[in-house]
Amino acid sequence: MNKREAKSGFIFTKHTPKDQSPFEKLFDVFQELITHTSGDFDEAMDWLEQLDEEYNLTTDDYTLDDFVEDLKKKGYLREEIKVDGSNGLAITEKTERALRKRALEQIFGKLRKSGAGNHRTKQTGRGDEQAGEFRDYRFGDSLEQISMTESFKNAQINRGLGDFTLSENDLVVEETMYKTQMSTVLMIDISHSMILYGEDRITPAKKVAMALSEFITTRYPKDTLDILVFGNDAWPIKIKDLPYLNVGPYHTNTVAGLELAMDLLRRKRNTNKQIFMITDGKPSCVRLPDGRYYKNSNGLDSYIVNKCYAMASQARKLHIPITTFMIAEDPYLMQFVEEFTAANKGKAFYTGLKGLGEMIFSDYETNRRKRIK
């Protein structure tokens, strides 16, 4: 009688939605709205009311007033006094953390989960990750490095089971991999073009920054992430400030952003350093030595562009690769980015808003697996 061979494959079942309480359903929508409104609670609630009228998000048993009360009880809202002296509500640090966690789940959840030990280099030595390579024991090797299985095997081969003894010559050490540490600066363009032409480009950039900050602080706590924004000037922002980030009436001073990024990285002790730059427009502004701004939004100004190339070359000399994520596909802008990337020997990605997060996360993981020299 022939035995039926076991077969492997996929079993498809009907999707069963996750059970959510009325609060959880509304909180999902609220988090998305509060991100789009840059932390403006009143505006987010106005949008939520409109969505409720159209899609019946609430019921007589659970209203928007009930939702707001739950937000207060759970610590997601706090009372504050507005600029005009009236009482109002604002999100708390707990909400900020929830937004970062949600952004991470939205972006990183789309990526294939990687196994343990993503921070490997090609360098072997003392570490806590097995490399799968063996060598003879040397004086000074710790007991934890000795592979007992391989060492016992050597002893059996050398002397057999009848007279089993283990000598120093039998000991075998398994190499481990160094884990690298990475210092990253994320540059976000907040020039006016990030909301022009009916396309919201700043919200996806904020989500990426929130997700990346949550990812690094929870998964790679020894890595560092600094975030800066650049318009007419450049300045650092804290992770907790990300939900409130807004676009201003600015030109694009890429040079100022790069100068600040390299200044931040000079202070880091890590060998591995990198710059991620999210931008959608051409550089159109630099600050002159006398403090005045030189601006030109018409085409690519050679004076401004050459300053950018010089900064790219300077970063290259400091062994700081720059990865540019360009949210635009104009041919003349792509040519600028290609020449900028060549000057730095970095990388460039031309991406729409939809794939921005996946690209940045994949590139971060790739860079963490190698040692930047």
PDB file of C-alpha atoms in Angstrom, residues 134-139 141 154 168-175:
ATOM      1  CA  PHE A 134      36.289  28.014  13.559  1.00  0.00           C
ATOM      2  CA  ARG A 135      39.952  28.358  14.531  1.00  0.00           C
ATOM      3  CA  ASP A 136      42.387  26.916  17.070  1.00  0.00           C
ATOM      4  CA  TYR A 137      42.260  28.227  20.620  1.00  0.00           C
ATOM      5  CA  ARG A 138      44.677  31.070  21.390  1.00  0.00           C
ATOM      6  CA  PHE A 139      45.786  32.346  24.787  1.00  0.00           C
ATOM      7  CA  ASP A 141      40.289  33.704  24.252  1.00  0.00           C
ATOM      8  CA  ASN A 154      38.641  16.807  18.265  1.00  0.00           C
ATOM      9  CA  GLU A 168      44.384  22.638  25.092  1.00  0.00           C
ATOM     10  CA  ASN A 169      45.322  21.416  21.618  1.00  0.00           C
ATOM     11  CA  ASP A 170      41.779  20.070  21.169  1.00  0.00           C
ATOM     12  CA  LEU A 171      40.074  23.382  21.892  1.00  0.00           C
ATOM     13  CA  VAL A 172      38.361  25.155  19.027  1.00  0.00           C
ATOM     14  CA  VAL A 173      37.029  28.710  19.059  1.00  0.00           C
ATOM     15  CA  GLU A 174      34.096  29.862  16.956  1.00  0.00           C
ATOM     16  CA  GLU A 175      34.598  33.305  15.514  1.00  0.00           C
TER      17      GLU A 175
END
